mmCIF file of C-alpha atoms and ligand atoms in Angstrom:
data_model
loop_
_atom_site.group_PDB
_atom_site.id
_atom_site.type_symbol
_atom_site.label_atom_id
_atom_site.label_comp_id
_atom_site.label_asym_id
_atom_site.label_seq_id
_atom_site.Cartn_x
_atom_site.Cartn_y
_atom_site.Cartn_z
ATOM 1 C CA MET A 1060 -6.327 28.609 -54.302
ATOM 2 C CA GLY A 1061 -7.416 27.087 -51.729
ATOM 3 C CA GLN A 1062 -8.132 23.732 -53.201
ATOM 4 C CA TYR A 1063 -8.021 21.515 -49.725
ATOM 5 C CA GLU A 1064 -4.806 22.693 -48.528
ATOM 6 C CA THR A 1065 -5.789 23.502 -45.215
ATOM 7 C CA LEU A 1066 -8.288 21.198 -43.447
ATOM 8 C CA ALA A 1067 -9.940 21.827 -40.029
ATOM 9 C CA ALA A 1068 -12.312 19.642 -38.408
ATOM 10 C CA SER A 1069 -14.631 22.301 -37.330
ATOM 11 C CA PRO A 1070 -14.348 25.797 -36.941
ATOM 12 C CA GLN A 1071 -13.852 26.014 -33.341
ATOM 13 C CA LEU A 1072 -10.884 23.551 -33.038
ATOM 14 C CA TRP A 1073 -9.054 25.564 -36.139
ATOM 15 C CA LEU A 1074 -9.726 29.498 -34.067
ATOM 16 C CA GLN A 1075 -8.610 27.576 -30.935
ATOM 17 C CA GLY A 1076 -5.273 25.900 -32.217
ATOM 18 C CA GLU A 1077 -4.318 28.975 -34.682
ATOM 19 C CA ARG A 1078 -5.644 32.228 -32.633
ATOM 20 C CA PRO A 1079 -5.838 34.187 -35.941
ATOM 21 C CA ASP A 1080 -5.536 37.839 -36.012
ATOM 22 C CA GLU A 1081 -7.605 38.241 -39.351
ATOM 23 C CA PRO A 1082 -10.607 37.260 -40.744
ATOM 24 C CA LEU A 1083 -10.904 34.223 -42.508
ATOM 25 C CA PHE A 1084 -13.917 32.206 -43.931
ATOM 26 C CA PHE A 1085 -14.409 28.744 -42.897
ATOM 27 C CA PHE A 1086 -16.108 26.657 -46.112
ATOM 28 C CA SER A 1087 -17.705 23.128 -45.922
ATOM 29 C CA PRO A 1088 -17.616 20.837 -49.307
ATOM 30 C CA ASP A 1089 -19.957 18.387 -47.235
ATOM 31 C CA GLN A 1090 -22.477 21.251 -46.842
ATOM 32 C CA LEU A 1091 -22.081 22.643 -50.693
ATOM 33 C CA ARG A 1092 -22.857 19.033 -51.607
ATOM 34 C CA ALA A 1093 -25.799 17.993 -49.747
ATOM 35 C CA THR A 1094 -27.680 21.482 -50.949
ATOM 36 C CA ALA A 1095 -26.520 20.756 -54.607
ATOM 37 C CA GLN A 1096 -28.062 17.583 -54.173
ATOM 38 C CA ASP A 1097 -31.369 19.448 -52.706
ATOM 39 C CA TYR A 1098 -31.705 21.402 -55.677
ATOM 40 C CA LEU A 1099 -30.471 18.976 -58.459
ATOM 41 C CA SER A 1100 -33.462 16.164 -56.938
ATOM 42 C CA GLY A 1101 -35.970 18.538 -56.037
ATOM 43 C CA PHE A 1102 -36.349 21.476 -58.509
ATOM 44 C CA PRO A 1103 -38.561 20.090 -61.698
ATOM 45 C CA GLY A 1104 -36.398 21.438 -64.619
ATOM 46 C CA GLU A 1105 -32.297 22.409 -65.321
ATOM 47 C CA VAL A 1106 -30.613 23.618 -62.167
ATOM 48 C CA THR A 1107 -27.917 26.334 -62.774
ATOM 49 C CA TYR A 1108 -25.857 28.214 -60.234
ATOM 50 C CA ALA A 1109 -25.625 32.206 -60.450
ATOM 51 C CA VAL A 1110 -22.261 32.477 -60.188
ATOM 52 C CA LYS A 1111 -21.818 36.123 -58.896
ATOM 53 C CA ALA A 1112 -23.032 34.576 -55.756
ATOM 54 C CA ASN A 1113 -20.020 33.341 -54.968
ATOM 55 C CA PRO A 1114 -17.065 32.310 -57.963
ATOM 56 C CA HIS A 1115 -14.754 30.529 -55.771
ATOM 57 C CA PRO A 1116 -13.039 27.863 -58.290
ATOM 58 C CA ASP A 1117 -13.497 25.291 -55.313
ATOM 59 C CA VAL A 1118 -17.268 26.237 -55.393
ATOM 60 C CA LEU A 1119 -17.692 25.700 -58.833
ATOM 61 C CA ALA A 1120 -15.704 22.750 -58.915
ATOM 62 C CA ILE A 1121 -17.743 21.152 -56.414
ATOM 63 C CA LEU A 1122 -20.694 22.252 -58.097
ATOM 64 C CA VAL A 1123 -19.895 20.543 -61.770
ATOM 65 C CA ASP A 1124 -18.668 17.524 -59.531
ATOM 66 C CA GLN A 1125 -22.692 17.115 -58.343
ATOM 67 C CA GLY A 1126 -23.920 17.548 -61.545
ATOM 68 C CA VAL A 1127 -24.283 21.311 -62.360
ATOM 69 C CA GLU A 1128 -23.403 21.431 -65.846
ATOM 70 C CA ALA A 1129 -25.053 25.235 -66.826
ATOM 71 C CA PHE A 1130 -23.983 28.733 -65.050
ATOM 72 C CA ASP A 1131 -25.789 31.935 -65.215
ATOM 73 C CA VAL A 1132 -22.868 34.209 -65.499
ATOM 74 C CA ALA A 1133 -22.508 38.272 -66.460
ATOM 75 C CA SER A 1134 -19.266 39.083 -67.617
ATOM 76 C CA PRO A 1135 -16.754 37.830 -69.602
ATOM 77 C CA GLU A 1136 -14.665 37.148 -66.319
ATOM 78 C CA GLU A 1137 -17.099 34.657 -64.878
ATOM 79 C CA MET A 1138 -17.542 32.888 -68.276
ATOM 80 C CA MET A 1139 -13.808 32.038 -67.758
ATOM 81 C CA ARG A 1140 -13.605 31.325 -64.285
ATOM 82 C CA VAL A 1141 -16.651 28.532 -65.281
ATOM 83 C CA ARG A 1142 -14.717 27.291 -68.006
ATOM 84 C CA GLN A 1143 -11.886 26.631 -66.429
ATOM 85 C CA VAL A 1144 -13.471 24.351 -64.320
ATOM 86 C CA LEU A 1145 -15.832 22.742 -67.088
ATOM 87 C CA PRO A 1146 -14.704 23.119 -70.555
ATOM 88 C CA THR A 1147 -18.170 22.225 -71.848
ATOM 89 C CA ALA A 1148 -20.217 24.264 -69.463
ATOM 90 C CA ARG A 1149 -23.014 25.609 -70.987
ATOM 91 C CA LEU A 1150 -23.079 29.505 -70.182
ATOM 92 C CA HIS A 1151 -26.079 31.871 -70.012
ATOM 93 C CA TYR A 1152 -25.249 35.543 -70.299
ATOM 94 C CA HIS A 1153 -28.165 36.804 -67.630
ATOM 95 C CA ASN A 1154 -26.825 40.078 -67.408
ATOM 96 C CA PRO A 1155 -29.291 42.022 -70.324
ATOM 97 C CA ILE A 1156 -26.888 44.599 -70.505
ATOM 98 C CA ARG A 1157 -23.745 44.206 -72.877
ATOM 99 C CA SER A 1158 -21.476 46.266 -74.633
ATOM 100 C CA ARG A 1159 -20.733 45.380 -78.132
ATOM 101 C CA ASP A 1160 -17.333 44.031 -77.213
ATOM 102 C CA GLU A 1161 -18.554 41.697 -74.496
ATOM 103 C CA ILE A 1162 -21.402 40.030 -76.918
ATOM 104 C CA ASP A 1163 -18.081 39.507 -79.412
ATOM 105 C CA LEU A 1164 -16.149 37.795 -76.498
ATOM 106 C CA ALA A 1165 -19.549 35.640 -75.687
ATOM 107 C CA ARG A 1166 -19.724 34.398 -78.806
ATOM 108 C CA LEU A 1167 -16.411 33.071 -78.762
ATOM 109 C CA TYR A 1168 -17.269 31.683 -75.731
ATOM 110 C CA GLY A 1169 -20.372 29.972 -77.211
ATOM 111 C CA ILE A 1170 -22.891 31.331 -74.732
ATOM 112 C CA THR A 1171 -26.157 29.430 -74.906
ATOM 113 C CA SER A 1172 -28.864 31.614 -74.004
ATOM 114 C CA TRP A 1173 -29.148 35.582 -74.073
ATOM 115 C CA SER A 1174 -31.382 37.376 -71.858
ATOM 116 C CA VAL A 1175 -32.581 40.815 -73.044
ATOM 117 C CA ASP A 1176 -35.106 43.427 -71.607
ATOM 118 C CA ARG A 1177 -35.703 45.904 -73.840
ATOM 119 C CA MET A 1178 -35.470 46.324 -77.787
ATOM 120 C CA SER A 1179 -32.351 47.959 -78.166
ATOM 121 C CA GLU A 1180 -30.116 45.259 -76.432
ATOM 122 C CA LEU A 1181 -31.619 42.689 -78.892
ATOM 123 C CA ASP A 1182 -30.872 44.684 -81.380
ATOM 124 C CA LYS A 1183 -27.542 44.911 -80.320
ATOM 125 C CA LEU A 1184 -26.900 41.108 -80.551
ATOM 126 C CA GLY A 1185 -27.624 41.657 -84.376
ATOM 127 C CA ASP A 1186 -28.201 38.060 -85.847
ATOM 128 C CA ILE A 1187 -29.693 35.782 -83.230
ATOM 129 C CA ALA A 1188 -31.399 32.728 -85.507
ATOM 130 C CA GLY A 1189 -30.966 30.009 -83.565
ATOM 131 C CA ALA A 1190 -30.422 31.535 -80.711
ATOM 132 C CA GLU A 1191 -31.783 31.190 -77.133
ATOM 133 C CA ILE A 1192 -33.367 34.500 -76.140
ATOM 134 C CA ALA A 1193 -34.815 34.568 -72.600
ATOM 135 C CA VAL A 1194 -37.075 37.859 -72.239
ATOM 136 C CA ARG A 1195 -36.598 38.953 -68.884
ATOM 137 C CA PHE A 1196 -39.837 40.505 -67.427
ATOM 138 C CA LYS A 1197 -40.729 42.433 -64.373
ATOM 139 C CA LEU A 1198 -43.856 42.733 -61.949
ATOM 140 C CA PRO A 1199 -44.204 44.872 -59.027
ATOM 141 C CA VAL A 1200 -42.089 42.862 -55.778
ATOM 142 C CA GLN A 1201 -43.531 41.079 -53.177
ATOM 143 C CA GLY A 1202 -41.984 38.850 -50.159
ATOM 144 C CA ALA A 1203 -38.191 40.054 -50.839
ATOM 145 C CA ALA A 1204 -35.616 40.914 -49.098
ATOM 146 C CA TYR A 1205 -34.326 42.923 -51.660
ATOM 147 C CA ASP A 1206 -35.641 44.274 -55.299
ATOM 148 C CA PHE A 1207 -34.242 42.993 -58.113
ATOM 149 C CA GLY A 1208 -36.809 44.712 -60.243
ATOM 150 C CA SER A 1209 -35.595 47.735 -59.648
ATOM 151 C CA LYS A 1210 -32.956 47.594 -62.481
ATOM 152 C CA PHE A 1211 -33.468 44.981 -64.797
ATOM 153 C CA GLY A 1212 -36.938 43.738 -66.498
ATOM 154 C CA ALA A 1213 -39.292 44.603 -68.438
ATOM 155 C CA GLU A 1214 -42.858 45.732 -67.924
ATOM 156 C CA PRO A 1215 -45.106 42.540 -69.897
ATOM 157 C CA ALA A 1216 -46.844 44.966 -72.527
ATOM 158 C CA ALA A 1217 -42.825 45.467 -73.688
ATOM 159 C CA ALA A 1218 -42.227 41.777 -73.033
ATOM 160 C CA ILE A 1219 -44.771 40.464 -75.183
ATOM 161 C CA GLU A 1220 -43.513 42.712 -77.731
ATOM 162 C CA MET A 1221 -39.687 41.281 -77.812
ATOM 163 C CA LEU A 1222 -41.333 37.895 -77.425
ATOM 164 C CA ARG A 1223 -42.705 38.777 -80.888
ATOM 165 C CA ALA A 1224 -39.833 40.269 -82.429
ATOM 166 C CA VAL A 1225 -37.336 37.236 -80.999
ATOM 167 C CA LYS A 1226 -39.515 34.810 -83.102
ATOM 168 C CA ALA A 1227 -39.593 37.113 -86.286
ATOM 169 C CA ARG A 1228 -36.037 36.950 -86.013
ATOM 170 C CA GLY A 1229 -35.455 33.380 -86.010
ATOM 171 C CA GLY A 1230 -34.452 33.065 -82.296
ATOM 172 C CA VAL A 1231 -35.865 30.426 -79.781
ATOM 173 C CA ALA A 1232 -38.420 32.434 -77.603
ATOM 174 C CA SER A 1233 -38.010 31.769 -73.502
ATOM 175 C CA ILE A 1234 -38.901 34.061 -70.617
ATOM 176 C CA THR A 1235 -37.006 34.460 -67.492
ATOM 177 C CA PHE A 1236 -37.919 36.704 -64.221
ATOM 178 C CA HIS A 1237 -36.004 37.316 -60.791
ATOM 179 C CA PRO A 1238 -38.260 37.328 -58.317
ATOM 180 C CA GLY A 1239 -36.145 38.839 -55.781
ATOM 181 C CA THR A 1240 -33.690 37.846 -53.652
ATOM 182 C CA GLN A 1241 -34.081 35.922 -50.005
ATOM 183 C CA CYS A 1242 -38.112 34.721 -50.950
ATOM 184 C CA HIS A 1243 -39.477 32.405 -48.305
ATOM 185 C CA GLN A 1244 -42.799 32.548 -49.988
ATOM 186 C CA PRO A 1245 -43.646 30.274 -53.206
ATOM 187 C CA GLU A 1246 -46.538 32.950 -54.079
ATOM 188 C CA ALA A 1247 -43.535 35.153 -55.373
ATOM 189 C CA TRP A 1248 -43.094 32.561 -57.894
ATOM 190 C CA VAL A 1249 -46.040 31.493 -58.934
ATOM 191 C CA GLN A 1250 -47.381 35.187 -59.575
ATOM 192 C CA TYR A 1251 -44.826 35.528 -62.553
ATOM 193 C CA ILE A 1252 -45.093 32.153 -63.566
ATOM 194 C CA GLN A 1253 -48.931 32.947 -64.300
ATOM 195 C CA VAL A 1254 -47.935 36.378 -65.775
ATOM 196 C CA ALA A 1255 -45.474 34.821 -67.985
ATOM 197 C CA ALA A 1256 -47.951 32.192 -69.391
ATOM 198 C CA ASP A 1257 -50.594 35.156 -70.302
ATOM 199 C CA MET A 1258 -47.151 36.773 -71.764
ATOM 200 C CA ALA A 1259 -46.359 34.145 -74.507
ATOM 201 C CA LYS A 1260 -50.195 33.666 -75.154
ATOM 202 C CA ALA A 1261 -50.731 37.562 -76.194
ATOM 203 C CA ALA A 1262 -47.576 37.006 -78.026
ATOM 204 C CA GLU A 1263 -48.384 33.755 -80.138
ATOM 205 C CA VAL A 1264 -44.603 31.868 -79.102
ATOM 206 C CA ASP A 1265 -44.610 28.683 -77.837
ATOM 207 C CA LEU A 1266 -42.100 28.957 -74.684
ATOM 208 C CA TYR A 1267 -39.047 26.360 -75.279
ATOM 209 C CA ARG A 1268 -38.178 26.672 -71.393
ATOM 210 C CA LEU A 1269 -39.232 29.255 -68.730
ATOM 211 C CA ASN A 1270 -36.557 30.558 -66.340
ATOM 212 C CA VAL A 1271 -37.669 30.611 -62.800
ATOM 213 C CA GLY A 1272 -34.691 33.052 -61.881
ATOM 214 C CA GLY A 1273 -32.825 32.809 -58.226
ATOM 215 C CA GLY A 1274 -34.606 34.357 -55.017
ATOM 216 C CA PHE A 1275 -34.270 31.070 -53.170
ATOM 217 C CA PRO A 1276 -34.250 31.601 -49.535
ATOM 218 C CA ALA A 1277 -31.262 30.774 -46.875
ATOM 219 C CA HIS A 1278 -31.881 31.010 -42.919
ATOM 220 C CA ARG A 1279 -33.342 34.075 -42.025
ATOM 221 C CA CYS A 1280 -34.416 35.268 -39.050
ATOM 222 C CA GLY A 1281 -35.135 32.163 -37.617
ATOM 223 C CA LEU A 1282 -36.665 30.993 -40.867
ATOM 224 C CA LEU A 1283 -35.473 27.353 -42.674
ATOM 225 C CA PRO A 1284 -35.928 27.678 -45.954
ATOM 226 C CA ASP A 1285 -38.327 25.255 -47.342
ATOM 227 C CA LEU A 1286 -37.143 24.367 -51.097
ATOM 228 C CA GLY A 1287 -39.760 21.239 -51.447
ATOM 229 C CA ARG A 1288 -42.996 23.423 -50.687
ATOM 230 C CA ILE A 1289 -41.304 26.222 -53.122
ATOM 231 C CA PHE A 1290 -40.570 23.394 -55.942
ATOM 232 C CA ALA A 1291 -43.923 21.533 -55.673
ATOM 233 C CA ALA A 1292 -45.455 25.595 -55.736
ATOM 234 C CA ILE A 1293 -43.533 26.206 -59.369
ATOM 235 C CA ASP A 1294 -44.264 22.867 -61.168
ATOM 236 C CA GLN A 1295 -48.104 23.061 -59.867
ATOM 237 C CA ALA A 1296 -48.215 26.939 -60.840
ATOM 238 C CA VAL A 1297 -46.507 25.911 -64.386
ATOM 239 C CA ASP A 1298 -49.248 23.376 -65.040
ATOM 240 C CA ARG A 1299 -51.923 25.378 -64.417
ATOM 241 C CA ALA A 1300 -50.833 28.261 -66.455
ATOM 242 C CA PHE A 1301 -49.149 26.863 -69.367
ATOM 243 C CA GLY A 1302 -50.953 23.015 -69.543
ATOM 244 C CA ALA A 1303 -50.489 20.990 -72.691
ATOM 245 C CA ALA A 1304 -47.543 24.239 -73.448
ATOM 246 C CA ARG A 1305 -45.820 23.253 -70.505
ATOM 247 C CA PRO A 1306 -41.919 24.820 -71.285
ATOM 248 C CA LYS A 1307 -39.239 23.144 -70.019
ATOM 249 C CA LEU A 1308 -37.972 24.896 -66.381
ATOM 250 C CA VAL A 1309 -34.525 26.362 -65.484
ATOM 251 C CA CYS A 1310 -33.958 27.983 -62.545
ATOM 252 C CA GLU A 1311 -30.852 30.267 -61.075
ATOM 253 C CA PRO A 1312 -29.756 29.732 -57.781
ATOM 254 C CA GLY A 1313 -27.030 32.190 -56.237
ATOM 255 C CA ARG A 1314 -27.836 32.904 -52.682
ATOM 256 C CA GLY A 1315 -29.740 29.610 -51.864
ATOM 257 C CA MET A 1316 -27.338 27.340 -53.257
ATOM 258 C CA VAL A 1317 -24.131 28.461 -51.735
ATOM 259 C CA ALA A 1318 -25.002 30.538 -48.427
ATOM 260 C CA GLU A 1319 -24.540 27.800 -46.013
ATOM 261 C CA SER A 1320 -21.677 26.423 -47.185
ATOM 262 C CA PHE A 1321 -19.720 28.802 -45.383
ATOM 263 C CA THR A 1322 -19.034 30.393 -41.960
ATOM 264 C CA LEU A 1323 -17.179 34.044 -41.552
ATOM 265 C CA ALA A 1324 -15.059 34.226 -38.151
ATOM 266 C CA LEU A 1325 -14.129 37.618 -36.690
ATOM 267 C CA ARG A 1326 -11.841 38.594 -34.144
ATOM 268 C CA VAL A 1327 -13.155 41.278 -31.025
ATOM 269 C CA LYS A 1328 -10.615 44.065 -31.260
ATOM 270 C CA SER A 1329 -12.277 45.954 -28.825
ATOM 271 C CA VAL A 1330 -15.674 46.317 -26.268
ATOM 272 C CA SER A 1331 -17.597 48.494 -24.342
ATOM 273 C CA ASP A 1332 -20.842 48.261 -22.889
ATOM 274 C CA GLU A 1333 -21.827 50.265 -26.272
ATOM 275 C CA ALA A 1334 -19.599 49.102 -29.256
ATOM 276 C CA VAL A 1335 -17.453 46.237 -30.401
ATOM 277 C CA PHE A 1336 -15.015 47.061 -33.112
ATOM 278 C CA LEU A 1337 -14.256 43.844 -35.198
ATOM 279 C CA ASN A 1338 -11.819 42.664 -37.633
ATOM 280 C CA ASP A 1339 -13.928 42.940 -40.541
ATOM 281 C CA GLY A 1340 -16.997 44.848 -41.630
ATOM 282 C CA ILE A 1341 -19.294 46.299 -44.343
ATOM 283 C CA TYR A 1342 -16.142 46.222 -46.487
ATOM 284 C CA GLY A 1343 -15.736 43.136 -45.921
ATOM 285 C CA GLY A 1344 -17.565 39.642 -45.270
ATOM 286 C CA LEU A 1345 -20.749 41.213 -44.001
ATOM 287 C CA SER A 1346 -20.449 44.387 -47.202
ATOM 288 C CA GLU A 1347 -24.322 42.712 -48.182
ATOM 289 C CA TRP A 1348 -25.617 44.036 -44.466
ATOM 290 C CA ARG A 1349 -25.334 47.148 -45.400
ATOM 291 C CA ASP A 1350 -28.482 47.083 -47.504
ATOM 292 C CA LEU A 1351 -30.334 44.061 -46.158
ATOM 293 C CA GLY A 1352 -29.814 45.092 -42.480
ATOM 294 C CA THR A 1353 -27.900 43.680 -39.884
ATOM 295 C CA GLY A 1354 -28.166 39.504 -39.954
ATOM 296 C CA GLU A 1355 -29.396 37.632 -36.879
ATOM 297 C CA ARG A 1356 -27.013 34.618 -36.928
ATOM 298 C CA VAL A 1357 -24.009 35.161 -34.254
ATOM 299 C CA GLU A 1358 -22.304 32.946 -32.331
ATOM 300 C CA LEU A 1359 -19.645 34.029 -29.614
ATOM 301 C CA MET A 1360 -16.272 31.993 -29.108
ATOM 302 C CA ALA A 1361 -15.218 32.842 -25.814
ATOM 303 C CA ASP A 1362 -13.677 29.105 -24.929
ATOM 304 C CA LEU A 1363 -10.647 29.747 -23.351
ATOM 305 C CA ARG A 1364 -12.667 31.186 -20.338
ATOM 306 C CA PRO A 1365 -15.356 30.132 -17.881
ATOM 307 C CA GLN A 1366 -19.018 30.870 -19.947
ATOM 308 C CA PRO A 1367 -19.722 34.438 -19.589
ATOM 309 C CA PRO A 1368 -23.400 34.944 -17.957
ATOM 310 C CA LEU A 1369 -25.754 34.341 -20.606
ATOM 311 C CA GLY A 1370 -27.421 37.760 -20.712
ATOM 312 C CA PHE A 1371 -27.356 39.983 -23.713
ATOM 313 C CA ARG A 1372 -26.424 43.611 -24.858
ATOM 314 C CA GLU A 1373 -27.381 45.413 -27.823
ATOM 315 C CA ARG A 1374 -24.605 46.947 -28.936
ATOM 316 C CA VAL A 1375 -23.506 48.800 -32.247
ATOM 317 C CA VAL A 1376 -20.650 46.855 -34.144
ATOM 318 C CA PHE A 1377 -18.026 48.730 -35.775
ATOM 319 C CA GLY A 1378 -15.521 47.400 -38.744
ATOM 320 C CA PRO A 1379 -11.839 47.653 -38.714
ATOM 321 C CA THR A 1380 -11.596 50.568 -41.185
ATOM 322 C CA CYS A 1381 -11.242 54.162 -40.576
ATOM 323 C CA ASP A 1382 -14.147 55.161 -42.356
ATOM 324 C CA SER A 1383 -17.240 56.498 -40.198
ATOM 325 C CA VAL A 1384 -19.566 54.807 -42.117
ATOM 326 C CA ASP A 1385 -17.946 51.459 -41.280
ATOM 327 C CA ARG A 1386 -20.824 50.178 -39.081
ATOM 328 C CA LEU A 1387 -23.356 47.767 -39.468
ATOM 329 C CA PRO A 1388 -27.278 49.417 -40.007
ATOM 330 C CA THR A 1389 -28.003 48.218 -36.951
ATOM 331 C CA PRO A 1390 -26.994 47.580 -33.528
ATOM 332 C CA MET A 1391 -26.610 43.615 -32.627
ATOM 333 C CA LYS A 1392 -27.416 41.739 -29.875
ATOM 334 C CA LEU A 1393 -24.201 40.099 -28.313
ATOM 335 C CA PRO A 1394 -23.311 38.187 -24.904
ATOM 336 C CA ASP A 1395 -22.491 40.449 -22.221
ATOM 337 C CA GLY A 1396 -19.438 38.474 -21.178
ATOM 338 C CA ILE A 1397 -17.804 39.221 -24.638
ATOM 339 C CA GLU A 1398 -14.349 40.286 -24.447
ATOM 340 C CA GLU A 1399 -11.052 41.488 -26.513
ATOM 341 C CA GLY A 1400 -9.639 38.516 -28.720
ATOM 342 C CA ASP A 1401 -12.973 36.785 -28.698
ATOM 343 C CA TYR A 1402 -14.172 35.190 -31.715
ATOM 344 C CA LEU A 1403 -17.389 35.680 -33.589
ATOM 345 C CA LEU A 1404 -18.863 32.820 -35.992
ATOM 346 C CA PHE A 1405 -21.462 34.264 -38.682
ATOM 347 C CA PRO A 1406 -22.718 30.974 -40.074
ATOM 348 C CA GLY A 1407 -24.964 31.184 -43.432
ATOM 349 C CA ILE A 1408 -23.048 33.411 -45.259
ATOM 350 C CA GLY A 1409 -21.478 32.068 -48.190
ATOM 351 C CA ALA A 1410 -23.522 34.811 -50.551
ATOM 352 C CA TYR A 1411 -22.483 37.847 -52.159
ATOM 353 C CA SER A 1412 -19.529 37.938 -49.064
ATOM 354 C CA TYR A 1413 -16.222 36.154 -50.398
ATOM 355 C CA ALA A 1414 -17.357 37.823 -53.795
ATOM 356 C CA GLN A 1415 -17.457 41.195 -51.835
ATOM 357 C CA THR A 1416 -14.976 41.319 -50.034
ATOM 358 C CA THR A 1417 -12.465 44.492 -50.589
ATOM 359 C CA ARG A 1418 -9.023 45.146 -49.476
ATOM 360 C CA PHE A 1419 -9.644 48.639 -48.206
ATOM 361 C CA ASN A 1420 -7.432 49.980 -45.602
ATOM 362 C CA GLY A 1421 -5.525 46.581 -45.806
ATOM 363 C CA TYR A 1422 -8.441 44.435 -44.472
ATOM 364 C CA GLY A 1423 -11.026 42.058 -45.791
ATOM 365 C CA ALA A 1424 -10.822 38.290 -45.462
ATOM 366 C CA CYS A 1425 -8.563 36.522 -48.072
ATOM 367 C CA LYS A 1426 -7.973 32.800 -46.159
ATOM 368 C CA ILE A 1427 -10.165 29.958 -46.969
ATOM 369 C CA ILE A 1428 -10.125 27.214 -44.509
ATOM 370 C CA THR A 1429 -11.916 24.299 -45.664
ATOM 371 C CA LEU A 1430 -13.830 22.198 -43.540
ATOM 372 C CA SER A 1431 -13.669 18.025 -43.574
ATOM 373 C CA SER A 1432 -17.578 17.775 -42.710
ATOM 374 C CA ARG A 1433 -20.401 20.207 -41.858
ATOM 375 C CA PRO A 1434 -19.964 22.807 -39.209
HETATM 376 C C1 LIG B 421 -28.177 37.411 -58.904
HETATM 377 C C2 LIG B 421 -29.047 36.400 -59.793
HETATM 378 C C3 LIG B 421 -29.723 35.620 -59.301
HETATM 379 C C4 LIG B 421 -29.128 34.785 -57.836
HETATM 380 O O1 LIG B 421 -30.066 35.377 -57.227
HETATM 381 P P1 LIG B 421 -29.987 34.720 -56.056
HETATM 382 O O2 LIG B 421 -30.892 35.885 -54.858
HETATM 383 O O3 LIG B 421 -28.669 34.881 -55.027
HETATM 384 O O4 LIG B 421 -30.697 33.507 -56.162
HETATM 385 C C5 LIG B 421 -30.119 34.689 -60.683
HETATM 386 N N1 LIG B 421 -30.202 35.478 -62.054
HETATM 387 C C6 LIG B 421 -29.619 36.794 -62.001
HETATM 388 C C7 LIG B 421 -29.787 36.726 -63.841
HETATM 389 C C8 LIG B 421 -29.065 37.231 -61.079
HETATM 390 O O5 LIG B 421 -28.769 38.183 -61.647
#
């Protein structure tokens, strides 16, 4: 594991010195600490971390060090990774579909919360006496970059039935939802919170907790995330909707927690007026862009020669593999003077990037360089 083996003052200095030919990530523990504190001090409830966004052991260790004690995990492998870093961590198994073998393993790991979105999966859990069961529901999406509701979540009517069943079987009833990824507007949560309160009332259950999911934004299209505004809106919406029956709150950020602390450095392999070939692409650190669209944050590092004129040109961006779909979904605006051997820096790439990197065709960023300060 990296564990601070390789320390660099900045991506620029490292690249100037090493001239690496392979793609690599830069990781800023200071940035992750700062973001973790924003959540821990600002969110009006418990902050858990959705491990799938970036399961690197150094990321988990820093979050634990900052005071995160509970984690959203989706598989036994993720449970093991968290336990290795914090043996006493509370694990929320919030993948609503599980095999029976996974359920048995999860019980060995001492799962403290389970989510369900259909009656058959609640039945599969068997004896739930005393266990927290978070019923997951969905609403038509609004304001998210990516629709999480299309896979998981019950319609409110079915969720009400499940809440009643959880209570009848001696479980501890909670509600959870995921408003969709990259939600910049608090309304995404507010609407869910109101419906959650209506559901609890209809089912005649006192909710133990309301888990408002992930979906917290990272930088996107020049928009800075306004976490304070989102936290305040969530807090007020819960007061309004639940009044005296206010449940405890939980959130489970993935992207919002980790995105800003990683930068991906790629090298230009070949360039023409129309196209650029990079040493990584959608099978590596840019995998998410295949679905979410080409990102906009990129910096050219062409420091060893005179600065190019400041014109920009749209170019098709290809990755390094021999697969013809290995190209970004839309062209990227890149500086005119870009040359073979230059580096491109992609900041804000810590979520669903390192985690999804493949070794297809012998490529993929495997190295993480730790930064001694924020980039
Ligand atoms: C992926 C996931 C998250 C994290 O989502 P982000 O949009 O990255 O914050 C949170 N909760 C659950 C259940 C998830 O599956």
